[in-house]
């Protein structure tokens, strides 16, 4: 689904959000239902490509593993299917095995809703869902002390 064209007098921006997790390590903020801990300071890139044009914006995750990347203006002529979000690796050495998506792959954007934004007009809010990393030893769920010891923390 592509972005609808906004009325000519409306500033139309885009925001993309998602989460980055370490599955199996019990760091601060561990979420029992996910069996994962949020990864803070993971670099996230939103990249849009169409024909001979490429456009990119960067962001980073907060302490809850959440990121939001917002455009300052309309990103025409790009459509949501032209755009992909990437996490360029885990910031934690002990948790660098990429589970979702696999290495060098990104996640597509899914439209969540349109929201009014003061001084801007309308914003399309997209989500990528969750990016998942795991401990470097596949099949092993490490306890907090082991994850931190192998991380050098």
XYZ file of N, CA and C in Angstrom:
459
model
N 0.849 -1.164 0.000
C 0.000 0.000 0.000
C 0.898 1.233 0.000
N 0.661 2.142 -0.898
C 1.442 3.366 -0.970
C 0.792 4.476 -0.167
N 1.538 5.535 0.004
C 0.992 6.692 0.699
C 0.013 7.422 -0.200
N -1.132 7.828 0.326
C -2.032 8.634 -0.494
C -1.446 10.022 -0.676
N -1.781 10.659 -1.768
C -1.305 12.023 -1.982
C -2.079 12.968 -1.070
N -1.361 13.805 -0.307
C -2.048 14.747 0.569
C -2.592 15.922 -0.246
N -3.545 16.651 0.327
C -3.988 17.860 -0.350
C -2.805 18.808 -0.515
N -2.792 19.644 -1.560
C -1.632 20.497 -1.839
C -1.274 21.460 -0.712
N -2.237 21.861 0.099
C -1.948 22.818 1.164
C -1.597 22.156 2.496
N -1.416 20.838 2.521
C -1.114 20.139 3.760
C 0.296 19.561 3.730
N 1.043 19.840 4.788
C 2.368 19.239 4.925
C 2.170 17.825 5.445
N 2.709 16.855 4.740
C 2.475 15.448 5.030
C 3.810 14.805 5.334
N 3.986 14.302 6.546
C 5.251 13.684 6.931
C 5.042 12.206 7.237
N 6.152 11.512 7.478
C 6.134 10.079 7.741
C 6.931 9.792 9.009
N 6.432 8.866 9.826
C 7.181 8.373 10.978
C 7.180 6.846 10.907
N 8.307 6.259 11.254
C 8.452 4.801 11.271
C 8.947 4.420 12.655
N 8.297 3.403 13.252
C 8.730 2.967 14.569
C 8.825 1.453 14.645
N 9.583 0.984 15.617
C 9.749 -0.442 15.836
C 10.577 -0.679 17.084
N 10.938 -1.932 17.311
C 11.722 -2.320 18.486
C 12.873 -3.232 18.070
N 13.951 -3.197 18.869
C 15.104 -4.077 18.661
C 15.334 -4.827 19.973
N 15.381 -6.171 19.876
C 15.449 -7.037 21.050
C 16.614 -8.011 20.981
N 17.094 -8.427 22.170
C 18.038 -9.533 22.301
C 17.278 -10.680 22.934
N 17.064 -11.737 22.161
C 16.303 -12.903 22.629
C 17.225 -13.774 23.484
N 16.847 -14.001 24.717
C 17.600 -14.926 25.566
C 18.458 -14.280 26.631
N 19.004 -13.105 26.395
C 19.816 -12.438 27.423
C 18.906 -11.605 28.311
N 19.170 -11.635 29.604
C 18.325 -10.905 30.549
C 19.023 -9.634 31.003
N 18.960 -8.631 30.158
C 19.495 -7.316 30.475
C 18.402 -6.484 31.135
N 18.743 -5.265 31.500
C 17.760 -4.343 32.076
C 16.580 -4.215 31.125
N 15.378 -4.247 31.681
C 14.179 -4.115 30.869
C 13.672 -5.427 30.294
N 14.229 -6.542 30.743
C 13.828 -7.859 30.237
C 12.315 -8.006 30.265
N 11.732 -8.493 29.170
C 10.284 -8.684 29.070
C 10.008 -10.178 29.030
N 9.432 -10.676 30.110
C 9.187 -12.115 30.261
C 8.377 -12.687 29.103
N 7.303 -11.996 28.688
C 6.422 -12.520 27.640
C 7.132 -12.660 26.289
N 8.166 -11.859 26.060
C 8.938 -11.946 24.813
C 10.165 -12.828 24.971
N 10.579 -13.052 26.217
C 11.815 -13.791 26.457
C 13.005 -13.035 25.900
N 12.940 -11.701 25.986
C 13.961 -10.870 25.357
C 14.185 -9.580 26.141
N 15.335 -8.986 25.905
C 15.683 -7.700 26.503
C 15.812 -6.656 25.405
N 15.423 -5.414 25.706
C 15.567 -4.361 24.705
C 17.040 -4.020 24.484
N 17.379 -3.670 23.256
C 18.743 -3.256 22.933
C 18.772 -1.748 22.728
N 19.467 -1.070 23.617
C 19.607 0.381 23.538
C 20.748 0.751 22.597
N 20.604 1.880 21.916
C 21.627 2.442 21.022
C 21.890 1.617 19.768
N 20.919 0.835 19.332
C 21.058 0.141 18.049
C 20.816 1.154 16.934
N 21.689 1.188 15.943
C 21.541 2.105 14.806
C 20.491 1.561 13.846
N 19.529 2.405 13.508
C 18.431 2.024 12.625
C 18.427 2.978 11.433
N 18.261 2.422 10.235
C 18.229 3.234 9.025
C 16.928 2.980 8.277
N 16.273 4.059 7.886
C 15.127 3.987 6.986
C 15.645 4.364 5.612
N 15.475 3.458 4.651
C 15.980 3.718 3.300
C 14.855 3.503 2.293
N 14.714 4.481 1.392
C 13.714 4.404 0.330
C 14.440 4.463 -1.006
N 14.093 3.545 -1.900
C 14.707 3.470 -3.224
C 13.619 3.373 -4.271
N 13.775 4.166 -5.327
C 12.851 4.088 -6.455
C 13.577 4.593 -7.683
N 13.631 3.736 -8.681
C 14.338 4.030 -9.924
C 15.763 4.475 -9.602
N 16.130 5.713 -9.917
C 17.510 6.168 -9.684
C 17.663 7.028 -8.439
N 16.647 7.041 -7.580
C 16.694 7.871 -6.374
C 16.778 7.004 -5.120
N 17.601 7.449 -4.175
C 17.703 6.795 -2.874
C 17.686 7.876 -1.809
N 16.966 7.594 -0.734
C 16.824 8.540 0.365
C 16.960 7.764 1.660
N 17.738 8.281 2.623
C 17.965 7.574 3.890
C 17.884 8.521 5.079
N 17.398 8.002 6.188
C 17.395 8.706 7.474
C 17.841 7.716 8.546
N 18.529 8.230 9.564
C 19.048 7.387 10.636
C 18.372 7.694 11.957
N 18.338 6.708 12.822
C 17.849 6.870 14.178
C 18.533 5.857 15.073
N 18.162 5.848 16.347
C 18.727 4.899 17.303
C 17.648 4.515 18.311
N 17.824 3.356 18.918
C 16.864 2.889 19.907
C 17.119 3.542 21.263
N 16.051 3.666 22.041
C 16.170 4.186 23.401
C 16.351 3.020 24.375
N 16.235 3.300 25.673
C 16.464 2.255 26.683
C 15.430 1.133 26.635
N 14.290 1.383 26.003
C 13.284 0.321 25.877
C 13.384 -0.417 24.546
N 14.434 -0.129 23.764
C 14.634 -0.784 22.474
C 13.782 -0.191 21.369
N 13.062 0.869 21.660
C 12.140 1.506 20.711
C 12.866 2.562 19.874
N 12.506 2.625 18.607
C 13.021 3.709 17.758
C 11.867 4.353 17.007
N 12.033 5.632 16.721
C 11.123 6.366 15.856
C 11.981 7.200 14.928
N 11.750 7.071 13.646
C 12.423 7.901 12.649
C 11.337 8.728 11.980
N 11.502 10.049 12.004
C 10.494 10.940 11.437
C 11.090 11.776 10.313
N 10.324 11.929 9.258
C 10.751 12.798 8.178
C 10.306 14.221 8.498
N 11.053 15.180 8.019
C 10.707 16.579 8.238
C 9.795 17.101 7.131
N 9.666 16.328 6.044
C 8.846 16.776 4.917
C 8.301 15.570 4.171
N 7.487 15.827 3.201
C 6.932 14.774 2.360
C 8.057 14.038 1.645
N 8.003 12.721 1.646
C 9.062 11.929 1.025
C 8.686 11.474 -0.378
N 7.827 12.237 -1.048
C 7.483 11.926 -2.443
C 8.742 11.988 -3.276
N 8.899 11.192 -4.269
C 7.931 10.319 -4.900
C 7.957 8.891 -4.367
N 8.425 8.688 -3.151
C 8.527 7.340 -2.607
C 7.198 6.871 -2.034
N 6.949 5.582 -2.186
C 5.787 4.934 -1.586
C 6.287 4.022 -0.473
N 5.393 3.589 0.392
C 5.832 2.756 1.508
C 6.501 1.472 1.022
N 6.051 0.922 -0.100
C 6.674 -0.312 -0.599
C 8.080 -0.071 -1.154
N 8.455 1.196 -1.346
C 9.808 1.543 -1.789
C 10.766 1.640 -0.611
N 10.247 1.560 0.612
C 11.047 1.827 1.806
C 11.214 0.583 2.671
N 12.369 0.497 3.319
C 12.707 -0.613 4.194
C 13.486 -0.060 5.385
N 13.276 -0.639 6.553
C 14.043 -0.271 7.742
C 15.091 -1.350 8.004
N 16.282 -0.909 8.394
C 17.399 -1.817 8.667
C 17.981 -1.518 10.040
N 18.391 -2.555 10.758
C 19.219 -2.405 11.948
C 20.578 -2.939 11.529
N 21.585 -2.097 11.670
C 22.889 -2.440 11.111
C 23.749 -3.270 12.045
N 23.105 -3.991 12.937
C 23.819 -4.857 13.857
C 23.466 -4.521 15.295
N 23.708 -5.461 16.165
C 23.439 -5.269 17.581
C 24.568 -4.477 18.221
N 24.255 -3.568 19.133
C 25.302 -2.832 19.838
C 25.922 -3.650 20.973
N 25.409 -4.860 21.213
C 25.890 -5.707 22.308
C 26.657 -6.887 21.717
N 27.936 -6.976 22.028
C 28.784 -8.033 21.448
C 28.295 -9.442 21.721
N 27.675 -9.660 22.879
C 27.232 -11.008 23.235
C 25.927 -11.398 22.547
N 25.323 -10.472 21.831
C 24.015 -10.735 21.236
C 23.998 -10.228 19.796
N 24.793 -10.836 18.937
C 24.925 -10.339 17.566
C 24.435 -11.290 16.481
N 23.815 -12.379 16.861
C 23.284 -13.308 15.876
C 21.907 -12.808 15.456
N 21.758 -12.399 14.208
C 20.481 -11.841 13.773
C 19.489 -12.943 13.439
N 18.326 -12.854 14.090
C 17.264 -13.834 13.888
C 16.198 -13.309 12.926
N 15.783 -12.051 13.136
C 14.720 -11.464 12.320
C 15.004 -10.000 12.100
N 15.179 -9.594 10.894
C 15.402 -10.428 9.713
C 16.840 -10.936 9.702
N 17.138 -11.824 8.781
C 18.501 -12.336 8.651
C 19.440 -11.226 8.199
N 20.740 -11.465 8.312
C 21.766 -10.475 8.030
C 21.527 -9.745 6.709
N 21.705 -8.448 6.749
C 21.639 -7.568 5.583
C 20.249 -7.495 4.955
N 19.237 -7.893 5.666
C 17.861 -7.781 5.203
C 17.164 -6.756 6.084
N 16.152 -6.146 5.547
C 15.389 -5.183 6.327
C 13.960 -5.644 6.498
N 13.190 -4.837 7.199
C 11.777 -5.120 7.385
C 10.947 -4.077 6.643
N 9.843 -4.505 6.020
C 8.985 -3.571 5.296
C 8.171 -2.718 6.266
N 7.625 -1.638 5.745
C 6.796 -0.742 6.534
C 5.333 -1.168 6.447
N 4.648 -1.091 7.580
C 3.215 -1.392 7.627
C 2.505 -0.166 8.194
N 1.526 0.333 7.458
C 0.798 1.519 7.901
C -0.012 1.196 9.144
N 0.183 1.999 10.212
C -0.616 1.836 11.434
C -1.783 2.795 11.448
N -1.483 4.081 11.231
C -2.551 5.080 11.276
C -2.018 6.432 10.811
N -2.951 7.350 10.605
C -2.614 8.739 10.322
C -2.876 9.534 11.594
N -1.945 10.405 11.943
C -2.090 11.205 13.162
C -1.866 12.683 12.849
N -2.655 13.553 13.505
C -2.399 14.984 13.347
C -1.171 15.374 14.171
N -0.332 16.217 13.624
C 0.871 16.677 14.312
C 0.868 18.204 14.274
N 0.968 18.828 15.441
C 0.926 20.288 15.497
C 2.076 20.882 14.690
N 1.822 21.967 14.036
C 2.784 22.708 13.207
C 3.249 21.935 11.979
N 2.747 20.741 11.770
C 3.178 19.954 10.613
C 1.985 19.619 9.727
N 0.888 19.242 10.331
C -0.274 18.801 9.577
C -0.556 17.345 9.866
N -0.477 16.518 8.850
C -0.794 15.107 8.981
C 0.468 14.262 8.869
N 0.531 13.188 9.660
C 1.674 12.280 9.616
C 1.170 10.846 9.465
N 1.789 10.108 8.548
C 1.504 8.681 8.396
C 2.455 7.935 9.325
N 1.907 7.144 10.226
C 2.717 6.392 11.187
C 2.791 4.944 10.735
N 4.003 4.487 10.481
C 4.264 3.110 10.043
C 4.995 2.361 11.141
N 4.906 1.041 11.106
C 5.664 0.197 12.014
C 6.432 -0.847 11.204
N 7.535 -1.304 11.779
C 8.306 -2.390 11.166
C 8.102 -3.682 11.938
N 7.590 -3.576 13.157
C 7.554 -4.731 14.033
C 8.876 -4.850 14.766
N 9.248 -6.067 15.145
C 10.434 -6.304 15.968
C 11.619 -6.818 15.161
N 12.790 -6.265 15.463
C 14.068 -6.816 15.008
C 14.586 -7.669 16.159
N 15.029 -8.893 15.870
C 15.489 -9.795 16.922
C 16.925 -10.246 16.702
N 17.700 -10.168 17.772
C 19.055 -10.708 17.804
C 19.100 -11.764 18.898
N 20.129 -12.612 18.881
C 20.273 -13.673 19.876
C 21.736 -13.796 20.268
N 21.996 -14.512 21.375
C 23.385 -14.746 21.773
C 24.166 -15.412 20.638
N 25.448 -15.164 20.626
C 26.310 -15.649 19.551
C 26.422 -17.159 19.484
N 26.021 -17.860 20.521
C 26.055 -19.312 20.528
C 24.628 -19.799 20.274
N 24.294 -20.167 19.024
C 22.919 -20.577 18.713
C 22.464 -21.739 19.589
N 21.187 -21.706 19.984
C 20.630 -22.785 20.781
C 20.874 -22.652 22.265
N 21.652 -21.646 22.675
C 21.944 -21.443 24.084
C 21.223 -20.215 24.583
N 20.481 -20.352 25.643
C 19.895 -19.195 26.306
C 20.800 -18.891 27.481
N 21.377 -17.718 27.473
C 22.347 -17.358 28.499
C 21.676 -16.576 29.617
N 22.108 -16.815 30.833
C 21.590 -16.026 31.933
C 22.304 -14.682 31.942
N 21.792 -13.764 32.700
C 22.278 -12.392 32.715
C 23.787 -12.301 32.927
N 24.311 -13.043 33.893
C 25.745 -12.951 34.202
C 26.578 -13.417 33.005
N 26.181 -14.497 32.340
C 26.933 -14.984 31.195
C 26.861 -13.988 30.035
N 25.706 -13.397 29.769
C 25.577 -12.437 28.691
C 26.472 -11.236 28.959
N 26.464 -10.748 30.194
C 27.273 -9.576 30.515
C 28.755 -9.903 30.528
N 29.114 -11.080 31.003
C 30.531 -11.433 31.054
C 31.095 -11.530 29.645
N 30.372 -12.123 28.706
C 30.893 -12.253 27.363
C 30.770 -10.942 26.589
N 30.011 -9.980 27.129
C 29.869 -8.678 26.489
C 30.997 -7.752 26.916
N 31.701 -8.105 27.937
C 32.786 -7.254 28.397
C 32.300 -6.161 29.327
N 31.045 -6.232 29.761
C 30.489 -5.183 30.644
C 30.885 -5.422 32.074
